[in-house]
PDB file of C-alpha atoms in Angstrom:
ATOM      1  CA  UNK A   1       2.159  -6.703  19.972  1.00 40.00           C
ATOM      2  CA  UNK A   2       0.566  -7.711  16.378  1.00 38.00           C
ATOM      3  CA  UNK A   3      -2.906  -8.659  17.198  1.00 40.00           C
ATOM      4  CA  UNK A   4      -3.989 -11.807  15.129  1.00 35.00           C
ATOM      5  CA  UNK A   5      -7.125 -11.675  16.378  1.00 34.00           C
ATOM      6  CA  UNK A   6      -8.048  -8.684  14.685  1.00 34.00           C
ATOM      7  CA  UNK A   7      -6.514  -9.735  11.567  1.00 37.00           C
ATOM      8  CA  UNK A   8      -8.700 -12.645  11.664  1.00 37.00           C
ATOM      9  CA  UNK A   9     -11.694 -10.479  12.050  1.00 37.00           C
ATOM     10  CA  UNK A  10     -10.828  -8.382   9.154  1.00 42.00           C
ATOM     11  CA  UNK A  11     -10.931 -11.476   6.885  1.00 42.00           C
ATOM     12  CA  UNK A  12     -13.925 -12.953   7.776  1.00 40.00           C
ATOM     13  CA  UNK A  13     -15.258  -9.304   7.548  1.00 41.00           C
ATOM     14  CA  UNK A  14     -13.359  -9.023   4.294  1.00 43.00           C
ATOM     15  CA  UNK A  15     -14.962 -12.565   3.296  1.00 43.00           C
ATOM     16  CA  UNK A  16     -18.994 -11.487   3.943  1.00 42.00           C
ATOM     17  CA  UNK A  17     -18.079  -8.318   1.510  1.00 43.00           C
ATOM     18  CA  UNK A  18     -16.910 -10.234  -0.872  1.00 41.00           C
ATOM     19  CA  UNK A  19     -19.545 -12.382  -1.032  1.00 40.00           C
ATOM     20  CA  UNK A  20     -21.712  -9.564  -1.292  1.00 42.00           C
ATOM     21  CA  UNK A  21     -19.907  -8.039  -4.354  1.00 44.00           C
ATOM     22  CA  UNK A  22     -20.270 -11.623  -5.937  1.00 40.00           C
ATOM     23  CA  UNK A  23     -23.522 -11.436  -5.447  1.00 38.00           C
ATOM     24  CA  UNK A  24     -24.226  -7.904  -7.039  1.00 40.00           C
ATOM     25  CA  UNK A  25     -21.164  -7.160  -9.462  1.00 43.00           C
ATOM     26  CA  UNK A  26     -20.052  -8.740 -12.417  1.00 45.00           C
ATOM     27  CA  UNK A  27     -18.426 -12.034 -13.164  1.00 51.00           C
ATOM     28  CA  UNK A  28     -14.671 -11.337 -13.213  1.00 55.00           C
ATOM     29  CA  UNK A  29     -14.150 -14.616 -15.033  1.00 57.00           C
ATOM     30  CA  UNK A  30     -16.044 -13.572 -17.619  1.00 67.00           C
ATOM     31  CA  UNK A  31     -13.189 -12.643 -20.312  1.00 77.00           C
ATOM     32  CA  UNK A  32     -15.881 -10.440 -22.454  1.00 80.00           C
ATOM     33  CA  UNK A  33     -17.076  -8.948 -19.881  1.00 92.00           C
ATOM     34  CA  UNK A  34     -16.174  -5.713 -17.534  1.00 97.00           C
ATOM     35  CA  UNK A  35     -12.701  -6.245 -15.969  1.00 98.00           C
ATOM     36  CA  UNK A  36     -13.084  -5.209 -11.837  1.00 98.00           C
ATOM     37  CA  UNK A  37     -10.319  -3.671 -10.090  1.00 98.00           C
ATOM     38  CA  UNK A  38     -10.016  -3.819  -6.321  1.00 98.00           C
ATOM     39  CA  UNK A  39      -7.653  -0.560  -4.944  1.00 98.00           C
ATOM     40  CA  UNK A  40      -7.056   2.230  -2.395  1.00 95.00           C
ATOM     41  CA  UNK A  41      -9.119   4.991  -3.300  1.00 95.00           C
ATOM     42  CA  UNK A  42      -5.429   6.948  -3.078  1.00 92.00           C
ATOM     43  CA  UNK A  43      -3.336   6.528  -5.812  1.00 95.00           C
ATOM     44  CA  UNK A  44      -3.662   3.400  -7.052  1.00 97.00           C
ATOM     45  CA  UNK A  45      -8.094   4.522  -7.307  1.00 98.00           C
ATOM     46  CA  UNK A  46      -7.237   7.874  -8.501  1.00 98.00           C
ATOM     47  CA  UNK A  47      -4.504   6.008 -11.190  1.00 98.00           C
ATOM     48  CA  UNK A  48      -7.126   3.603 -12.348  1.00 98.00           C
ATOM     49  CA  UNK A  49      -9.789   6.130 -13.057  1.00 98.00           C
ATOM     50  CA  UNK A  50      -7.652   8.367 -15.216  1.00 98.00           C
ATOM     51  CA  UNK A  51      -7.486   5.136 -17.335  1.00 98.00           C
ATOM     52  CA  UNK A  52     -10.853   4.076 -17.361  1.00 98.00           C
ATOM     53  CA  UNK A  53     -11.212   7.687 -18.218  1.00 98.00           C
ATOM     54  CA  UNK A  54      -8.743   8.542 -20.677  1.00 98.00           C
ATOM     55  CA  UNK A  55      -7.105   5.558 -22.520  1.00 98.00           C
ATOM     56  CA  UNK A  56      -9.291   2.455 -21.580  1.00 98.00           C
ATOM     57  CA  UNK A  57     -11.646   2.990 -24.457  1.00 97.00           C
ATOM     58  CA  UNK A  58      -8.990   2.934 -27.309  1.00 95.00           C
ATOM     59  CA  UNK A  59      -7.733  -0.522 -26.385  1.00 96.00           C
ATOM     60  CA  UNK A  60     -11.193  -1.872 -26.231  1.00 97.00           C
ATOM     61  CA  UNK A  61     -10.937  -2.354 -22.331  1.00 98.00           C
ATOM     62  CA  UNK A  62     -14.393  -1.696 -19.716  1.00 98.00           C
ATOM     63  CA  UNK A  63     -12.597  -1.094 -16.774  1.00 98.00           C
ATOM     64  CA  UNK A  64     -14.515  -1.061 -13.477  1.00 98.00           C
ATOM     65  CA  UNK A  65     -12.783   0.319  -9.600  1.00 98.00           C
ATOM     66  CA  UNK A  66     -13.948  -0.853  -6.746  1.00 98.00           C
ATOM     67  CA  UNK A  67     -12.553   1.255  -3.635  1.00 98.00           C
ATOM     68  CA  UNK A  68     -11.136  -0.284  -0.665  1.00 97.00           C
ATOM     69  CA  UNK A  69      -9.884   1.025   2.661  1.00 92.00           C
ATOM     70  CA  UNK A  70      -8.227  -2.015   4.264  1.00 92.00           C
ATOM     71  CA  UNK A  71      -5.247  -4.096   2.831  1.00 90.00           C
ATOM     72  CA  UNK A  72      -6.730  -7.522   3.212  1.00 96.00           C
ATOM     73  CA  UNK A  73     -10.348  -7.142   1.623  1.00 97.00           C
ATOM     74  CA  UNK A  74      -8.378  -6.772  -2.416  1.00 98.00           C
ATOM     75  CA  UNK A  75      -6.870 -10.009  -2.223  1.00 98.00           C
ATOM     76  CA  UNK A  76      -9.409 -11.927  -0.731  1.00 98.00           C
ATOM     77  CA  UNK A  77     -11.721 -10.791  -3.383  1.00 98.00           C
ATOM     78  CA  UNK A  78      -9.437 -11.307  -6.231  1.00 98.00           C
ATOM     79  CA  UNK A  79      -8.952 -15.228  -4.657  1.00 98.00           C
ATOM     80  CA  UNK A  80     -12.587 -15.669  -4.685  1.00 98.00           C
ATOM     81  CA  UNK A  81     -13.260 -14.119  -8.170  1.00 97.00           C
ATOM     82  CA  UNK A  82     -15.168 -11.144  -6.794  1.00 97.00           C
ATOM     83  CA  UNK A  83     -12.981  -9.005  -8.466  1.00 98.00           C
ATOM     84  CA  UNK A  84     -10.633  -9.521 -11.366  1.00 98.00           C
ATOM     85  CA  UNK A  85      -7.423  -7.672 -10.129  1.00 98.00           C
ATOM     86  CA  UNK A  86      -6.356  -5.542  -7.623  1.00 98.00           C
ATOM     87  CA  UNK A  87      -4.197  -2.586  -7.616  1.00 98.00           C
ATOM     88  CA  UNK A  88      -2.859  -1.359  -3.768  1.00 96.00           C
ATOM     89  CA  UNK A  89      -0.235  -3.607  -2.465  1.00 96.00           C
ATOM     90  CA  UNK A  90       4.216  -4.625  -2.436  1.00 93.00           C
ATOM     91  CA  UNK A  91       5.859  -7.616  -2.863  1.00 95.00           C
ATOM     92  CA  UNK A  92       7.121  -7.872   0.216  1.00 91.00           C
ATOM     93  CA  UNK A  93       3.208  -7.756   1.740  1.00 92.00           C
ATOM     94  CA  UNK A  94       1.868  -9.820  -0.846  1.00 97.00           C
ATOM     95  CA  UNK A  95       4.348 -12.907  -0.102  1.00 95.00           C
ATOM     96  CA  UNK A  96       3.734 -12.929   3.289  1.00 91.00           C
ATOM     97  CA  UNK A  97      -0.441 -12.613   2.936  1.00 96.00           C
ATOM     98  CA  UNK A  98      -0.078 -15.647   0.601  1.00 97.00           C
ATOM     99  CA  UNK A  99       1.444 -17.572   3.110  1.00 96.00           C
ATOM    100  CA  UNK A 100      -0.380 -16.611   6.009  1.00 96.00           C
ATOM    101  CA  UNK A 101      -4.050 -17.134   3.989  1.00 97.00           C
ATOM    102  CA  UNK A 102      -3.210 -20.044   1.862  1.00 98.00           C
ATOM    103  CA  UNK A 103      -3.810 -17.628  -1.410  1.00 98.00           C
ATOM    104  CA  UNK A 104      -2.014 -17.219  -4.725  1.00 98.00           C
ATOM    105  CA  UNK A 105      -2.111 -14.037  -5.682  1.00 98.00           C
ATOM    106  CA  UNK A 106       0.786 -12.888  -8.137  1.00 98.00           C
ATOM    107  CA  UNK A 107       1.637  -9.607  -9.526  1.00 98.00           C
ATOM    108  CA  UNK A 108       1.522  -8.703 -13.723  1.00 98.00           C
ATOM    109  CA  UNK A 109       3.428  -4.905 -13.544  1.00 97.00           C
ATOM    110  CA  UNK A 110       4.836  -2.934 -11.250  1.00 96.00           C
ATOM    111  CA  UNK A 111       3.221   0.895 -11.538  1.00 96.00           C
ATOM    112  CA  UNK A 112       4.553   2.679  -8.803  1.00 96.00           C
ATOM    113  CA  UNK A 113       5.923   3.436  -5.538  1.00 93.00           C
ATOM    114  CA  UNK A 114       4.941   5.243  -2.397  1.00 89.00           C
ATOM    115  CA  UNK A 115       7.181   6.763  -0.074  1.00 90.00           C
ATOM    116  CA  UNK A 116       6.871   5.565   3.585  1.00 93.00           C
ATOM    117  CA  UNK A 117       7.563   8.499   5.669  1.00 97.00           C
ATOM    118  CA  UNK A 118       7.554   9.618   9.412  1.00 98.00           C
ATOM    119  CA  UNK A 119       5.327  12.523  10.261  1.00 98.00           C
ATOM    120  CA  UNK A 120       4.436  14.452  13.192  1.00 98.00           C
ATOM    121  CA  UNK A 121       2.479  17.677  14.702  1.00 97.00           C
ATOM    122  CA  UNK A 122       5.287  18.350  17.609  1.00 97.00           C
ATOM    123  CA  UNK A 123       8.095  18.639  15.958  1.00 98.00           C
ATOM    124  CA  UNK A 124       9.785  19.581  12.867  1.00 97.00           C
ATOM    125  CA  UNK A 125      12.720  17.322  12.552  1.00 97.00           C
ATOM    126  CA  UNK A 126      13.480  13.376  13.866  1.00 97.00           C
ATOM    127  CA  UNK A 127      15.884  14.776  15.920  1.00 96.00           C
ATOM    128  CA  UNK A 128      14.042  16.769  18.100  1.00 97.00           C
ATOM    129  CA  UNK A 129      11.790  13.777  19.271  1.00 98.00           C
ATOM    130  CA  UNK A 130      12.270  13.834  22.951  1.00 97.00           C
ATOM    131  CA  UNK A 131      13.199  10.928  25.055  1.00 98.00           C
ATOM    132  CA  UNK A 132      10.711   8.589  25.690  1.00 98.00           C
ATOM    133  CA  UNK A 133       8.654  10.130  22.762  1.00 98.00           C
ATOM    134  CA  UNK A 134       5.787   7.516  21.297  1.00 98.00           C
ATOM    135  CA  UNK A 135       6.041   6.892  17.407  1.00 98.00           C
ATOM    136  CA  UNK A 136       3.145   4.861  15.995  1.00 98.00           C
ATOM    137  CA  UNK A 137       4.272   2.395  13.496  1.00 98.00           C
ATOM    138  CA  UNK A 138       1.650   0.001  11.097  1.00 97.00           C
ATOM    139  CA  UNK A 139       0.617  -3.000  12.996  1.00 95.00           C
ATOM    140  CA  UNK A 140       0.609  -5.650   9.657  1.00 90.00           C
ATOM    141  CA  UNK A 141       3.901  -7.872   9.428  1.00 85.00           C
ATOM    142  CA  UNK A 142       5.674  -5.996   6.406  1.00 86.00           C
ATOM    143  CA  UNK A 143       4.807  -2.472   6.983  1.00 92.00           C
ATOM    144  CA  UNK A 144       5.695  -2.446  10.340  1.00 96.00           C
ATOM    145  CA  UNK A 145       9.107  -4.002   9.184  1.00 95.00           C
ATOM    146  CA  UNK A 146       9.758  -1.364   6.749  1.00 95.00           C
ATOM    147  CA  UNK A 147       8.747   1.082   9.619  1.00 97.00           C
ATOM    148  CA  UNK A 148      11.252   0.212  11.782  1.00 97.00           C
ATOM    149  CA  UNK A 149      13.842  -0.187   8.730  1.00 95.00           C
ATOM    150  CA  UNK A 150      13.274   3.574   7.542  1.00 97.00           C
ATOM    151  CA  UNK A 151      13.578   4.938  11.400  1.00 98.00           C
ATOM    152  CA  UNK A 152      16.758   2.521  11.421  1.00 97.00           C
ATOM    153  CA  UNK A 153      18.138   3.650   7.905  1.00 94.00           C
ATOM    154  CA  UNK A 154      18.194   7.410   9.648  1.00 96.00           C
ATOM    155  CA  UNK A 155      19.486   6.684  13.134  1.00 97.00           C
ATOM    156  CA  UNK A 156      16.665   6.698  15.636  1.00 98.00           C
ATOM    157  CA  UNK A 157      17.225   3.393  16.138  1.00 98.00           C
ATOM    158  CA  UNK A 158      19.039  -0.145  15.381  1.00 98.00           C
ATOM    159  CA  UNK A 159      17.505  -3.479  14.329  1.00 97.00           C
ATOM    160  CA  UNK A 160      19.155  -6.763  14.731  1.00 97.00           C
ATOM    161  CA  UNK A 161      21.797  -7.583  11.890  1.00 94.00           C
ATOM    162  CA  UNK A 162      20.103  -9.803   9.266  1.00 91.00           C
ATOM    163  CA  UNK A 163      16.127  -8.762  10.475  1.00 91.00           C
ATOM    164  CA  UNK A 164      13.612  -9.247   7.130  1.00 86.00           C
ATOM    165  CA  UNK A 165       9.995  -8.202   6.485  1.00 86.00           C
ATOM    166  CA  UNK A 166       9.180  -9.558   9.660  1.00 87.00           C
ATOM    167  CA  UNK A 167      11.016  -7.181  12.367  1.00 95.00           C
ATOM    168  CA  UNK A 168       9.104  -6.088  15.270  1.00 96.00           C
ATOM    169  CA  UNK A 169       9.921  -3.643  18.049  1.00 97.00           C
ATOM    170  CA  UNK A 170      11.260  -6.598  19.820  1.00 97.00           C
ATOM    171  CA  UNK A 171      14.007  -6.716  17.176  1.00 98.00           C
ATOM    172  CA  UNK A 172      15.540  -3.335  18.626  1.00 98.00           C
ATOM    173  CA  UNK A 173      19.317  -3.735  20.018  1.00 98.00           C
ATOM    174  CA  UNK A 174      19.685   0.296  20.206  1.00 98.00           C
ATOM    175  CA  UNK A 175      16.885   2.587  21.067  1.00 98.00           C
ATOM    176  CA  UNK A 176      19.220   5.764  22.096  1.00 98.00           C
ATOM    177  CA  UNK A 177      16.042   8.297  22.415  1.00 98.00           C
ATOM    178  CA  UNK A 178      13.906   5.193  24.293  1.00 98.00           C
ATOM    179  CA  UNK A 179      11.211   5.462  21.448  1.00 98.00           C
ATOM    180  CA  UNK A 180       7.974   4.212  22.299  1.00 98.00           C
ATOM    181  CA  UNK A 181       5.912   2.206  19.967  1.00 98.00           C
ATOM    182  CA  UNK A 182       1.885   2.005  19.508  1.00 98.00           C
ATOM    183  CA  UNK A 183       1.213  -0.717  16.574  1.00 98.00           C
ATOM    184  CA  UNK A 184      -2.095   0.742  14.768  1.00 97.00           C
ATOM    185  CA  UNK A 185      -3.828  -0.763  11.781  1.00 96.00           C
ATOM    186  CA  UNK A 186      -1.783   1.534   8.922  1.00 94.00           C
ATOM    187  CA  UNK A 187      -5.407   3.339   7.904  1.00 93.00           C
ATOM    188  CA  UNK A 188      -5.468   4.605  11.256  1.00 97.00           C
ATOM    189  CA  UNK A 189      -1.802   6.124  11.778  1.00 98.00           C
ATOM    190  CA  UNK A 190      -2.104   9.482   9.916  1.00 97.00           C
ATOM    191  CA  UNK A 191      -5.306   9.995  12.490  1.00 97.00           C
ATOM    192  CA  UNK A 192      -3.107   8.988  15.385  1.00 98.00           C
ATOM    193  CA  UNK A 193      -0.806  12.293  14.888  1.00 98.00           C
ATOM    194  CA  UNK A 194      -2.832  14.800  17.519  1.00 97.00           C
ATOM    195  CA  UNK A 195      -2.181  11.586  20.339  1.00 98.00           C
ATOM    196  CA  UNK A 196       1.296  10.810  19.433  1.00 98.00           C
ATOM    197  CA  UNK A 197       4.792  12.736  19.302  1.00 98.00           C
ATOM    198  CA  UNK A 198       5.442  10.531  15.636  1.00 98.00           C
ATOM    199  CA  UNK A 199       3.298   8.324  13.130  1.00 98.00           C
ATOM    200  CA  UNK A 200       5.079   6.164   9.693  1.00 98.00           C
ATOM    201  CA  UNK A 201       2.748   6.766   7.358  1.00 97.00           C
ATOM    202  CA  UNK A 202       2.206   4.719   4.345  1.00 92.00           C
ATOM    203  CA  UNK A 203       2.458   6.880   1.466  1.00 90.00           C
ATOM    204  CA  UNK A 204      -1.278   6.346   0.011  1.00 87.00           C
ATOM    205  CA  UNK A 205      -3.014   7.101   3.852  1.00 91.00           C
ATOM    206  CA  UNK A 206      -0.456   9.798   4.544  1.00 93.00           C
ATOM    207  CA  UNK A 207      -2.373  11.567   0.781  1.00 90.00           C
ATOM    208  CA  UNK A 208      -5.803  10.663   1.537  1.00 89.00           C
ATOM    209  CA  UNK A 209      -4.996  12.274   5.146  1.00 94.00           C
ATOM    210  CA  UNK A 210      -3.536  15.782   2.997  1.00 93.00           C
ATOM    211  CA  UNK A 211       0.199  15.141   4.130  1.00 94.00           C
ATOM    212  CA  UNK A 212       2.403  15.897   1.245  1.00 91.00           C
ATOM    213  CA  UNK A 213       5.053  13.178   1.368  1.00 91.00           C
ATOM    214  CA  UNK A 214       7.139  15.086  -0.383  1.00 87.00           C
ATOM    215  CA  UNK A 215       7.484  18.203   2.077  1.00 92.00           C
ATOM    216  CA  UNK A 216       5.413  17.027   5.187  1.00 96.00           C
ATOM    217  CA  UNK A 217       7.892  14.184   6.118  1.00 96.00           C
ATOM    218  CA  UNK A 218      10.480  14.936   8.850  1.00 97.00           C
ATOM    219  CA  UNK A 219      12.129  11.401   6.687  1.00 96.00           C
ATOM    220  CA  UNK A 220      11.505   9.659   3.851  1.00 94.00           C
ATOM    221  CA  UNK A 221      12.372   6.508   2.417  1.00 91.00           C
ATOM    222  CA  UNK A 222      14.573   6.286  -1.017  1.00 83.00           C
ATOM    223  CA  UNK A 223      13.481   5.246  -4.294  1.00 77.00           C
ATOM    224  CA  UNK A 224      16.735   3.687  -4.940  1.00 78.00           C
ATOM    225  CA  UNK A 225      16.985  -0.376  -4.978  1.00 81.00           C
ATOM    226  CA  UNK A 226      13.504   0.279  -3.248  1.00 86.00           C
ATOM    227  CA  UNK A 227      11.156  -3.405  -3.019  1.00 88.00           C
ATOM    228  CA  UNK A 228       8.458  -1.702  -2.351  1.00 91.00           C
ATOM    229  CA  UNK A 229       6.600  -0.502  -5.701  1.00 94.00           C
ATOM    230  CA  UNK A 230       2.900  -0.971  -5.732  1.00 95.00           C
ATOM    231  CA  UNK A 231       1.933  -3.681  -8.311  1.00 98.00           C
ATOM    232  CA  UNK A 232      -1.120  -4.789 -10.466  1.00 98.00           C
ATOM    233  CA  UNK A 233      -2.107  -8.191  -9.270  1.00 98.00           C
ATOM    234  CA  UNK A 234      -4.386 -11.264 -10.431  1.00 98.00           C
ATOM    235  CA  UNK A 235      -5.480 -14.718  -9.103  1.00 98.00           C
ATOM    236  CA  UNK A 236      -2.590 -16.934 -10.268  1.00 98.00           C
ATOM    237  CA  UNK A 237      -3.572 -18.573 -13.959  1.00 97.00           C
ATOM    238  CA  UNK A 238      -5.688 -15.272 -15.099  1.00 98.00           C
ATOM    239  CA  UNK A 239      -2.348 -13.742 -15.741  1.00 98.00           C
ATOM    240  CA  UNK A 240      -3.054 -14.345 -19.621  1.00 97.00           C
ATOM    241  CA  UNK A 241      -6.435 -12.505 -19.117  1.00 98.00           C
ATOM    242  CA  UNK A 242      -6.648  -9.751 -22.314  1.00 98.00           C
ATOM    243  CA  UNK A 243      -8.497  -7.481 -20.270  1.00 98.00           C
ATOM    244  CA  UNK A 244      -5.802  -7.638 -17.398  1.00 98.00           C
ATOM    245  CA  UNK A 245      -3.088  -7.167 -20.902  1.00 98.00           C
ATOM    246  CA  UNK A 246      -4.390  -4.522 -21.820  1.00 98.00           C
ATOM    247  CA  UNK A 247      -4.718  -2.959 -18.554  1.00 98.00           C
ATOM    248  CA  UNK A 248      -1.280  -3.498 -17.888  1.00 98.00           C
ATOM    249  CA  UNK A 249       0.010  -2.238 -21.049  1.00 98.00           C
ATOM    250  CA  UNK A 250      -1.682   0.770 -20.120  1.00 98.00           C
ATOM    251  CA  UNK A 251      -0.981   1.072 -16.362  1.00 98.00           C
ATOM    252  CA  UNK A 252       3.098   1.307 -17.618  1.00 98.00           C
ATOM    253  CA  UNK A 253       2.155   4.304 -21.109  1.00 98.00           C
ATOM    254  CA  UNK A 254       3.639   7.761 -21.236  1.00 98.00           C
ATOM    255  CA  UNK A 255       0.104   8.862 -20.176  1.00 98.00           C
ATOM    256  CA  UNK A 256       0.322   7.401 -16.694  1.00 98.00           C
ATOM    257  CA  UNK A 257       3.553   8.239 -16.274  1.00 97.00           C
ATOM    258  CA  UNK A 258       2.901  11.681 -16.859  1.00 98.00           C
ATOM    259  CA  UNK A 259      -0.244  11.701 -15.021  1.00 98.00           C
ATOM    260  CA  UNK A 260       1.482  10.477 -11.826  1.00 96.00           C
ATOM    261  CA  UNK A 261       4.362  13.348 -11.891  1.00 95.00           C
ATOM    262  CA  UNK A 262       1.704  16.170 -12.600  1.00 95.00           C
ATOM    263  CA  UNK A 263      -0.920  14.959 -10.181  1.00 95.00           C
ATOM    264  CA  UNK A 264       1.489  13.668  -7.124  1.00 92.00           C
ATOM    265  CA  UNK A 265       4.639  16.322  -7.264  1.00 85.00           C
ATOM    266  CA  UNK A 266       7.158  13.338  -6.027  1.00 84.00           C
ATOM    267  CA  UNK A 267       4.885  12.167  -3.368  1.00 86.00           C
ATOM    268  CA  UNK A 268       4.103   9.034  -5.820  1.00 92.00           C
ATOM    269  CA  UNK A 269       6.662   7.347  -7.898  1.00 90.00           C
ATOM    270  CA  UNK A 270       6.652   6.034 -11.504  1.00 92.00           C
ATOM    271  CA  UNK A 271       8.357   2.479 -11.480  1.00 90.00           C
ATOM    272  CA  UNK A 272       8.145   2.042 -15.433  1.00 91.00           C
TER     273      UNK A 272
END
């Protein structure tokens, strides 16, 4: 079961940090001043400091990253101007935190995409999961819909005809193997692998957790006609920002493109 009390906890956690880094950072409104990026440390961190590093100062642009390990803290900072983008999240997940927290959040470019893939320590393929076998799936509305649509998409189970972003186990009409389901916040499925026979892993917690999307997953989802691409994102109305332009422009270059297929080997996407 999705437990909104937690989620409810990790804003108003979310909303004392925030407050914190508007107390200590720098004013994101500020056009002339540094522009401060909210992402996972893995890629989207790892993306943004090979720009900072490498092509920020040529267009003029101070780029600042500020690391997050949770997927609601970046948008609640970018609402209340603690930051002045962020740089971690879908579509899919950004529509529905919008209308769950009353934000407007909208995305500028689309940068890249990360594989969600289904991983395990006990056994090599999807096939061999036993009956009755316990898969842990992200407990958050979309991921845990797109979990249940890539172990659909490749047979382990079937979801209702017509189910969107918002499919839960309860969803199910055919569960031939009897699959077993433990919802965990989606940080905490690649360390759930030693207690369960499965995990989906998001593809930026399944690289911070030194699973290699590309060879580690028993399956993974397609690229193709995929909505899932990880997007640079602003407080609606700072779209125009020339800091967030610039960043943008340079998010989508050759460079990063290049960077992203040397550094990830197919485990992260170029969308541009």
């Amino acid at each position: 079961m999705r437990n909104t009390a937690k989620i409810t906890t990790a804003a108003l956690a979310a909303g004392a940090l925030t407050l914190g880094l508007s107390a200590c950072g720098a004013d994101s409104s500020d056009t002339d001043g540094p522009l401060i990026v909210a992402a996972s440390p893995v890629p989207h961190a790892e993306i943004l400091n090979y720009v900072k590093d490498n092509l920020a100062k040529m267009e003029g642009l101070d780029l600042q990253v500020k690391e997050f390990t949770d997927y609601v803290t970046p948008n609640t900072a970018t609402q209340d101007g603690s930051v002045g983008a962020n740089y971690f999240q879908n579509k899919p997940y950004l529509d529905d935190f919008n209308k769950k927290n009353g934000t407007d959040i909208v995305p500028v470019v689309t940068v890249h995409l990360e594989p969600l893939g289904l991983y395990s320590h006990k056994v090599k393929k999807a096939d061999d999961l036993k009956s009755g076998a316990t898969v842990a799936i992200p407990n958050d509305t979309v991921n845990e819909a797109r979990a249940l649509k890539l172990l659909a998409g490749n047979g382990l189970i079937t979801l209702k005809a017509g189910v969107g972003n918002e499919a839960t186990p309860s969803d199910i009409t055919k569960n031939p193997k009897n699959l077993k389901f433990k919802e965990l916040e989606a940080a905490q499925t690649p360390r759930s692998l030693d207690d369960v026979d499965a995990a989906v892993v998001n593809g930026n917690y399944a690289i911070e957790s030194d699973l290699k999307p590309s060879q580690d997953a028993l399956v993974l989802e397609s690229p193709k006609n995929n909505p899932y691409g990880n997007f640079l994102a602003v407080k609606k109305g700072n779209e125009d920002d020339p800091r967030v332009k610039k960043l943008a422009k340079l998010l989508t270059s050759p460079e990063v493109k290049k960077f992203i297929q040397d550094k990830y080997a197919g485990s992260v996407l170029a969308s541009f």
